[in-house]
Amino acid sequence: MNFIPKVNESTYYLGVNDRSKPLFENLWPLPKGVSYNSYLIKDEKNVLIDAVDICYAQRFFSLLETALDGEQLDYLIINHMEPDHSGSIELLRTKYPDVKIVGNKKTLSMLEGYFGITEGVVEVGEDTPLKIGAERELSFVLAPMVHWPEVMFTYDKSEKTLYSIDAFGSFGTVDGGIFDEQIDHHDNLDEAYRYYSNIVGKYGSFTQKALQKASTLEIETICPSHGPVWRKYVKEIIEVYDKLSRYEGDPGVVVIVGSMYGNTEEYAELVGRSLGAHGVKRVKIHHLAKSHPSYIIADVFRYNGLIIGSPTYNNELWPPVESILRQLVSRNIPSRYFATFGSGSWNPNVSRHFDALLEKQKWERVGESIQFKMHMSEQDGAAAWKLGEEMAQAVLSKK
């Protein structure tokens, strides 16, 4: 019996789950794993949409063979050449030597670069749909830099389904049902936020262009390359991507703090208490000794206020503080309210280091950079409380 789940009557979900890999791209933690999704459309022509990481090729080929049920594989459409999706292409070509590989001009160039494949390829673009049945064709939406230059989406008008590769994806394995309404929606949405902000987030303007193109299509189902298939919450995830790619933060404050012995952390705690007392319901305090940057970056994308605190270390910022700031700056987030504070035993002058890193950001400073020596005094505490009040007024003014 064929137990492979189906997206619709003609399309099989061939996703495989990776519960072993600790880091995505050897950077981002995967406490809940990750899925690599592929889809098989069966019509007069059988069409595979993307492949999977080579580590799971054997499992993937078994699913594909079962879904084909003795029929031939006619086309492989490559929406994205990153190895977690394309890694098994060379083996696939060995197993199905007659399959035609479909991609845009940039894709086919990468296909040659990675695998040396130049024969049996079909170049497509936005004006060159692929006919797969008597009354059925697939069309393509070029989406460069979401998040590689060759990325495209595939659209099946007959099923009103968009195959969106990394767009609308999320970290986490697909356990149980494959559809968004069959799993914990809020948990999945959190991982979708973390996925977007860390993987795609730098390219907001390109994401906006892709969303504008996709808005002309009638979409009832979104099939991404990671995470569940969007069906019930299609409108919501599109709205989330629209907001994130415009860098529009909700009212809230992310407090990022480095602290070696607790004094700087104590200051951050008091700032957080003040934020709550002055009406900010979403306060996220991240200690860099524990919080991974991927969660911090996700929260900075979600909320419109940011406060950073650091002790003095070798007369500079504490290294993890400098590291997370460089990561945030590299993502080109154009607008946030921000404030800084620092401490030190004999030379707490860290504000100049904050200024050097943040001088090119178009962020609006709230208050002056606060510095204190050794243990927080009553006067220092009053300054912390005032900072929380001023930041609350700023972020809540954008409700």
Short mmCIF file of C-alpha atoms in Angstrom, two decimals:
data_model
loop_
_atom_site.label_atom_id
_atom_site.label_comp_id
_atom_site.label_asym_id
_atom_site.label_seq_id
_atom_site.Cartn_x
_atom_site.Cartn_y
_atom_site.Cartn_z
CA MET A 1 0.00 0.00 0.00
CA ASN A 2 1.19 3.51 -0.85
CA PHE A 3 1.33 5.56 2.34
CA ILE A 4 2.96 8.62 0.77
CA PRO A 5 0.94 11.75 1.65
CA LYS A 6 -0.58 13.81 -1.14
CA VAL A 7 -0.84 17.58 -1.46
CA ASN A 8 -3.76 17.13 -3.86
CA GLU A 9 -5.12 14.36 -6.08
CA SER A 10 -2.16 14.48 -8.47
CA THR A 11 0.73 15.63 -6.29
CA TYR A 12 2.76 13.61 -3.80
CA TYR A 13 4.75 15.03 -0.89
CA LEU A 14 8.21 13.45 -0.92
CA GLY A 15 9.70 15.27 2.07
CA VAL A 16 12.37 13.66 4.26
CA ASN A 17 13.12 14.65 7.86
CA ASP A 18 16.58 15.34 9.25
CA ARG A 19 16.64 14.88 13.03
CA SER A 20 20.41 14.37 13.26
CA LYS A 21 22.02 17.53 11.90
CA PRO A 22 22.83 19.93 14.78
CA LEU A 23 23.30 23.06 12.65
CA PHE A 24 21.71 24.30 9.42
CA GLU A 25 24.40 25.68 7.10
CA ASN A 26 26.72 24.79 10.01
CA LEU A 27 25.46 28.00 11.63
CA TRP A 28 21.88 27.81 12.86
CA PRO A 29 20.75 25.40 15.64
CA LEU A 30 18.18 22.76 14.74
CA PRO A 31 16.73 21.66 18.08
CA LYS A 32 13.63 20.43 16.26
CA GLY A 33 15.43 19.23 13.12
CA VAL A 34 14.57 20.27 9.58
CA SER A 35 12.76 18.80 6.58
CA TYR A 36 13.83 18.74 2.95
CA ASN A 37 10.71 18.80 0.79
CA SER A 38 10.29 17.54 -2.74
CA TYR A 39 7.04 17.10 -4.66
CA LEU A 40 5.98 14.83 -7.51
CA ILE A 41 3.22 15.97 -9.89
CA LYS A 42 1.69 13.13 -11.91
CA ASP A 43 -0.02 13.93 -15.20
CA GLU A 44 0.73 13.00 -18.81
CA LYS A 45 4.25 13.97 -17.78
CA ASN A 46 5.56 13.15 -14.33
CA VAL A 47 7.35 16.14 -12.83
CA LEU A 48 9.58 16.22 -9.77
CA ILE A 49 9.82 19.61 -8.05
CA ASP A 50 13.30 19.91 -6.51
CA ALA A 51 15.38 17.21 -4.85
CA VAL A 52 16.83 16.78 -1.34
CA ASP A 53 20.11 16.78 0.56
CA ILE A 54 22.37 13.96 -0.61
CA CYS A 55 22.46 12.57 2.94
CA TYR A 56 18.85 11.44 2.47
CA ALA A 57 19.05 10.39 -1.17
CA GLN A 58 18.35 6.70 -0.52
CA ARG A 59 15.21 7.41 1.49
CA PHE A 60 14.12 10.00 -1.05
CA PHE A 61 14.59 7.66 -4.02
CA SER A 62 12.54 5.01 -2.26
CA LEU A 63 9.65 7.47 -1.85
CA LEU A 64 9.96 8.62 -5.45
CA GLU A 65 9.96 5.06 -6.80
CA THR A 66 6.86 4.21 -4.78
CA ALA A 67 5.02 7.34 -5.95
CA LEU A 68 5.95 6.72 -9.61
CA ASP A 69 4.61 3.18 -9.32
CA GLY A 70 6.49 1.94 -12.36
CA GLU A 71 5.99 5.06 -14.48
CA GLN A 72 8.85 7.08 -15.89
CA LEU A 73 10.10 10.39 -14.50
CA ASP A 74 9.93 12.98 -17.27
CA TYR A 75 11.10 16.24 -15.69
CA LEU A 76 13.02 17.53 -12.70
CA ILE A 77 12.37 21.21 -12.04
CA ILE A 78 15.13 22.93 -10.08
CA ASN A 79 13.89 26.01 -8.26
CA HIS A 80 17.11 26.49 -6.27
CA MET A 81 20.61 25.05 -6.54
CA GLU A 82 21.68 25.20 -2.89
CA PRO A 83 23.01 21.74 -1.97
CA ASP A 84 20.34 20.95 0.63
CA HIS A 85 17.94 20.82 -2.35
CA SER A 86 20.20 19.92 -5.26
CA GLY A 87 22.68 17.58 -3.60
CA SER A 88 21.06 14.39 -4.91
CA ILE A 89 20.61 15.58 -8.52
CA GLU A 90 23.64 13.77 -9.88
CA LEU A 91 22.50 10.47 -8.34
CA LEU A 92 18.97 11.12 -9.60
CA ARG A 93 20.30 11.54 -13.13
CA THR A 94 22.12 8.21 -12.79
CA LYS A 95 18.94 6.48 -11.63
CA TYR A 96 16.72 8.20 -14.22
CA PRO A 97 19.06 8.93 -17.15
CA ASP A 98 16.27 10.14 -19.45
CA VAL A 99 14.86 12.75 -17.09
CA LYS A 100 15.00 16.29 -18.47
CA ILE A 101 16.26 18.88 -16.01
CA VAL A 102 14.35 22.16 -16.07
CA GLY A 103 15.72 25.48 -14.84
CA ASN A 104 16.31 29.09 -15.74
CA LYS A 105 19.51 30.37 -17.35
CA LYS A 106 21.32 30.98 -14.05
CA THR A 107 20.19 27.62 -12.69
CA LEU A 108 21.57 25.73 -15.67
CA SER A 109 24.89 27.55 -15.32
CA MET A 110 25.09 26.41 -11.69
CA LEU A 111 24.02 22.91 -12.68
CA GLU A 112 27.05 22.73 -14.93
CA GLY A 113 29.28 24.25 -12.27
CA TYR A 114 28.24 21.84 -9.51
CA PHE A 115 27.72 18.63 -11.49
CA GLY A 116 29.03 19.16 -15.02
CA ILE A 117 25.54 18.46 -16.44
CA THR A 118 24.84 20.17 -19.75
CA GLU A 119 22.84 17.56 -21.68
CA GLY A 120 19.12 16.86 -21.38
CA VAL A 121 18.30 20.28 -19.95
CA VAL A 122 15.37 22.62 -20.63
CA GLU A 123 15.72 26.35 -20.08
CA VAL A 124 12.58 28.14 -18.88
CA GLY A 125 11.63 31.63 -17.75
CA GLU A 126 8.58 33.68 -16.91
CA ASP A 127 7.44 33.61 -20.54
CA THR A 128 8.15 29.93 -21.17
CA PRO A 129 5.72 27.63 -19.31
CA LEU A 130 6.16 23.86 -19.24
CA LYS A 131 3.28 21.81 -20.64
CA ILE A 132 2.75 18.60 -18.65
CA GLY A 133 -0.78 17.58 -19.68
CA ALA A 134 -3.46 18.18 -22.28
CA GLU A 135 -4.83 21.15 -20.31
CA ARG A 136 -2.10 21.64 -17.74
CA GLU A 137 1.08 23.64 -17.70
CA LEU A 138 3.46 24.92 -15.07
CA SER A 139 4.62 28.52 -15.09
CA PHE A 140 7.58 30.14 -13.39
CA VAL A 141 8.25 33.23 -11.29
CA LEU A 142 11.85 34.40 -11.17
CA ALA A 143 12.74 35.36 -7.59
CA PRO A 144 16.44 36.27 -7.63
CA MET A 145 18.15 36.74 -4.25
CA VAL A 146 15.42 35.00 -2.28
CA HIS A 147 18.04 34.07 -1.34
CA TRP A 148 20.36 33.00 -4.21
CA PRO A 149 20.50 34.67 -7.66
CA GLU A 150 19.00 31.73 -9.58
CA VAL A 151 15.92 31.17 -7.38
CA MET A 152 12.52 30.79 -9.01
CA PHE A 153 9.05 29.63 -7.96
CA THR A 154 6.96 27.10 -9.87
CA TYR A 155 3.20 27.68 -10.15
CA ASP A 156 0.55 25.08 -10.98
CA LYS A 157 -2.52 27.02 -12.08
CA SER A 158 -4.74 23.92 -12.28
CA GLU A 159 -4.23 23.24 -8.55
CA LYS A 160 -3.62 26.89 -7.55
CA THR A 161 -0.39 25.75 -5.91
CA LEU A 162 2.88 27.66 -5.55
CA TYR A 163 6.13 25.73 -5.10
CA SER A 164 8.14 28.38 -3.32
CA ILE A 165 11.45 26.65 -2.44
CA ASP A 166 13.01 28.50 0.58
CA ALA A 167 10.37 31.24 0.70
CA PHE A 168 7.69 30.53 3.34
CA GLY A 169 9.86 27.76 4.79
CA SER A 170 10.53 27.01 8.43
CA PHE A 171 12.94 25.09 10.60
CA GLY A 172 11.64 21.92 12.26
CA THR A 173 10.76 18.48 10.98
CA VAL A 174 7.34 17.74 9.53
CA ASP A 175 5.91 15.30 12.05
CA GLY A 176 2.51 13.71 11.61
CA GLY A 177 0.42 15.55 9.01
CA ILE A 178 2.08 17.56 6.26
CA PHE A 179 -0.33 20.53 6.32
CA ASP A 180 -0.12 23.64 8.49
CA GLU A 181 -3.47 23.01 10.19
CA GLN A 182 -2.33 19.53 11.27
CA ILE A 183 0.53 20.76 13.47
CA ASP A 184 1.16 23.30 16.24
CA HIS A 185 0.68 26.51 14.27
CA HIS A 186 2.29 28.92 16.75
CA ASP A 187 5.37 26.73 17.15
CA ASN A 188 5.73 26.46 13.39
CA LEU A 189 5.25 30.20 12.93
CA ASP A 190 8.06 30.91 15.41
CA GLU A 191 10.37 28.67 13.39
CA ALA A 192 9.22 30.37 10.17
CA TYR A 193 10.21 33.73 11.69
CA ARG A 194 13.62 32.35 12.68
CA TYR A 195 14.09 30.80 9.25
CA TYR A 196 13.22 33.98 7.34
CA SER A 197 15.26 36.36 9.47
CA ASN A 198 18.43 34.26 9.41
CA ILE A 199 18.32 32.79 5.91
CA VAL A 200 16.42 35.27 3.74
CA GLY A 201 16.25 38.39 5.90
CA LYS A 202 19.07 40.39 4.33
CA TYR A 203 17.19 40.45 1.02
CA GLY A 204 13.98 42.22 1.94
CA SER A 205 13.74 44.32 -1.23
CA PHE A 206 14.10 41.22 -3.40
CA THR A 207 11.49 39.41 -1.32
CA GLN A 208 9.12 42.33 -1.86
CA LYS A 209 9.56 42.04 -5.64
CA ALA A 210 8.85 38.31 -5.52
CA LEU A 211 5.75 38.88 -3.39
CA GLN A 212 4.48 41.46 -5.87
CA LYS A 213 4.84 38.96 -8.71
CA ALA A 214 3.17 36.20 -6.71
CA SER A 215 0.27 38.51 -5.82
CA THR A 216 -0.97 38.22 -9.41
CA LEU A 217 -1.48 34.46 -8.94
CA GLU A 218 -4.43 32.70 -7.37
CA ILE A 219 -2.80 30.73 -4.56
CA GLU A 220 -4.62 28.25 -2.34
CA THR A 221 -1.61 26.12 -1.36
CA ILE A 222 2.07 26.93 -0.82
CA CYS A 223 4.60 24.09 -0.94
CA PRO A 224 7.95 25.25 0.50
CA SER A 225 11.19 23.29 0.61
CA HIS A 226 11.34 23.28 4.42
CA GLY A 227 8.51 22.85 6.90
CA PRO A 228 4.83 22.01 6.38
CA VAL A 229 2.64 22.75 3.39
CA TRP A 230 0.67 25.98 3.86
CA ARG A 231 -3.04 25.54 3.21
CA LYS A 232 -5.17 26.97 6.01
CA TYR A 233 -2.79 29.83 6.87
CA VAL A 234 -1.67 30.86 3.37
CA LYS A 235 -2.88 34.43 3.78
CA GLU A 236 -1.21 34.75 7.19
CA ILE A 237 2.24 33.53 6.10
CA ILE A 238 2.17 35.83 3.06
CA GLU A 239 1.33 38.75 5.37
CA VAL A 240 4.18 37.74 7.69
CA TYR A 241 6.64 37.73 4.79
CA ASP A 242 5.34 41.06 3.59
CA LYS A 243 5.85 42.60 7.03
CA LEU A 244 9.27 41.04 7.60
CA SER A 245 10.57 41.99 4.16
CA ARG A 246 9.50 45.58 4.82
CA TYR A 247 11.33 45.31 8.17
CA GLU A 248 8.19 46.41 9.99
CA GLY A 249 8.60 45.51 13.67
CA ASP A 250 5.73 45.01 16.09
CA PRO A 251 5.76 47.05 19.32
CA GLY A 252 8.27 45.30 21.57
CA VAL A 253 11.83 45.47 22.81
CA VAL A 254 14.73 43.06 22.46
CA VAL A 255 17.33 43.50 25.21
CA ILE A 256 20.67 41.98 24.24
CA VAL A 257 23.17 41.77 27.07
CA GLY A 258 26.62 40.40 27.66
CA SER A 259 27.69 39.92 31.25
CA MET A 260 30.63 38.07 32.78
CA TYR A 261 29.82 38.30 36.49
CA GLY A 262 26.25 39.54 36.60
CA ASN A 263 26.48 43.31 37.04
CA THR A 264 25.61 44.21 33.45
CA GLU A 265 22.89 41.56 33.44
CA GLU A 266 21.40 43.06 36.61
CA TYR A 267 21.16 46.39 34.80
CA ALA A 268 19.41 44.71 31.86
CA GLU A 269 16.92 43.10 34.26
CA LEU A 270 16.01 46.49 35.70
CA VAL A 271 15.58 47.98 32.22
CA GLY A 272 13.28 45.08 31.41
CA ARG A 273 11.21 45.67 34.56
CA SER A 274 10.83 49.31 33.59
CA LEU A 275 9.73 48.39 30.06
CA GLY A 276 7.03 46.13 31.50
CA ALA A 277 5.94 48.72 34.04
CA HIS A 278 5.51 51.24 31.23
CA GLY A 279 3.30 49.07 29.07
CA VAL A 280 5.59 47.01 26.84
CA LYS A 281 4.17 43.48 26.81
CA ARG A 282 6.75 41.95 24.49
CA VAL A 283 10.14 42.18 26.21
CA LYS A 284 12.76 39.64 25.13
CA ILE A 285 15.97 39.61 27.18
CA HIS A 286 18.79 37.59 25.61
CA HIS A 287 22.02 36.87 27.48
CA LEU A 288 24.68 36.19 24.87
CA ALA A 289 26.28 33.52 27.02
CA LYS A 290 23.16 31.42 26.45
CA SER A 291 21.00 32.71 23.59
CA HIS A 292 22.10 31.70 20.10
CA PRO A 293 22.29 34.59 17.61
CA SER A 294 19.62 32.99 15.39
CA TYR A 295 16.94 33.54 18.06
CA ILE A 296 18.15 37.08 18.73
CA ILE A 297 18.14 38.00 15.04
CA ALA A 298 14.61 36.61 14.71
CA ASP A 299 13.38 38.75 17.61
CA VAL A 300 15.06 41.89 16.23
CA PHE A 301 13.15 41.34 12.99
CA ARG A 302 9.88 40.93 14.92
CA TYR A 303 10.08 43.92 17.27
CA ASN A 304 10.80 47.61 16.79
CA GLY A 305 12.95 48.34 19.85
CA LEU A 306 16.49 47.19 20.65
CA ILE A 307 18.63 47.78 23.72
CA ILE A 308 22.21 46.48 23.86
CA GLY A 309 24.39 46.24 26.94
CA SER A 310 28.03 45.21 27.25
CA PRO A 311 30.80 45.11 29.83
CA THR A 312 34.19 46.49 28.89
CA TYR A 313 36.54 43.75 27.76
CA ASN A 314 40.16 44.53 26.83
CA ASN A 315 39.00 48.13 26.54
CA GLU A 316 36.44 47.11 23.90
CA LEU A 317 33.01 45.51 23.74
CA TRP A 318 32.58 42.01 25.13
CA PRO A 319 33.33 39.91 21.97
CA PRO A 320 29.92 38.20 21.66
CA VAL A 321 28.23 41.63 21.80
CA GLU A 322 30.39 42.90 18.96
CA SER A 323 29.68 39.71 16.99
CA ILE A 324 25.89 39.94 17.25
CA LEU A 325 25.95 43.63 16.33
CA ARG A 326 27.97 42.89 13.20
CA GLN A 327 25.46 40.19 12.26
CA LEU A 328 22.56 42.58 12.74
CA VAL A 329 24.23 45.35 10.76
CA SER A 330 24.93 42.95 7.88
CA ARG A 331 21.20 42.27 7.50
CA ASN A 332 20.46 45.87 6.54
CA ILE A 333 17.53 46.32 8.91
CA PRO A 334 16.69 49.94 8.09
CA SER A 335 14.76 51.21 11.10
CA ARG A 336 14.64 50.43 14.81
CA TYR A 337 14.59 52.39 18.05
CA PHE A 338 17.77 51.58 19.92
CA ALA A 339 19.69 52.36 23.09
CA THR A 340 22.97 51.18 24.58
CA PHE A 341 24.53 50.81 28.01
CA GLY A 342 27.82 49.52 29.34
CA SER A 343 29.80 48.80 32.47
CA GLY A 344 33.37 48.37 33.58
CA SER A 345 35.44 48.17 36.73
CA TRP A 346 37.77 51.06 35.91
CA ASN A 347 37.04 52.12 32.29
CA PRO A 348 33.40 51.63 31.26
CA ASN A 349 33.68 53.74 28.11
CA VAL A 350 32.08 51.31 25.65
CA SER A 351 29.76 53.84 24.02
CA ARG A 352 32.37 54.79 21.40
CA HIS A 353 32.53 51.15 20.30
CA PHE A 354 28.76 51.00 19.98
CA ASP A 355 28.82 54.21 17.97
CA ALA A 356 31.51 52.89 15.62
CA LEU A 357 29.47 49.80 14.81
CA LEU A 358 26.09 51.49 14.54
CA GLU A 359 26.99 54.81 12.91
CA LYS A 360 25.75 53.70 9.47
CA GLN A 361 22.45 52.33 10.73
CA LYS A 362 19.37 54.43 10.13
CA TRP A 363 18.16 53.71 13.63
CA GLU A 364 16.70 56.23 16.02
CA ARG A 365 18.59 56.51 19.30
CA VAL A 366 16.58 56.68 22.50
CA GLY A 367 18.37 58.56 25.28
CA GLU A 368 22.12 58.77 25.78
CA SER A 369 24.44 55.80 26.00
CA ILE A 370 24.57 54.90 29.70
CA GLN A 371 27.74 53.77 31.45
CA PHE A 372 28.38 52.75 35.03
CA LYS A 373 31.33 51.52 37.08
CA MET A 374 31.44 48.28 39.01
CA HIS A 375 28.16 47.66 40.87
CA MET A 376 24.99 49.55 39.90
CA SER A 377 24.36 52.51 42.20
CA GLU A 378 21.00 54.03 43.07
CA GLN A 379 21.67 56.76 40.52
CA ASP A 380 22.52 54.13 37.90
CA GLY A 381 19.28 52.32 38.71
CA ALA A 382 17.29 55.49 38.19
CA ALA A 383 18.92 55.91 34.78
CA ALA A 384 17.98 52.32 33.88
CA TRP A 385 14.38 52.92 34.90
CA LYS A 386 14.25 56.13 32.87
CA LEU A 387 15.71 54.33 29.84
CA GLY A 388 12.96 51.73 30.04
CA GLU A 389 10.33 54.46 30.22
CA GLU A 390 11.75 56.36 27.25
CA MET A 391 12.06 53.24 25.12
CA ALA A 392 8.49 52.22 26.01
CA GLN A 393 7.18 55.59 24.87
CA ALA A 394 9.07 55.25 21.59
CA VAL A 395 8.04 51.70 20.62
CA LEU A 396 4.42 52.08 21.74
CA SER A 397 4.02 55.24 19.71
CA LYS A 398 4.10 52.97 16.64
CA LYS A 399 1.05 50.89 17.64
#
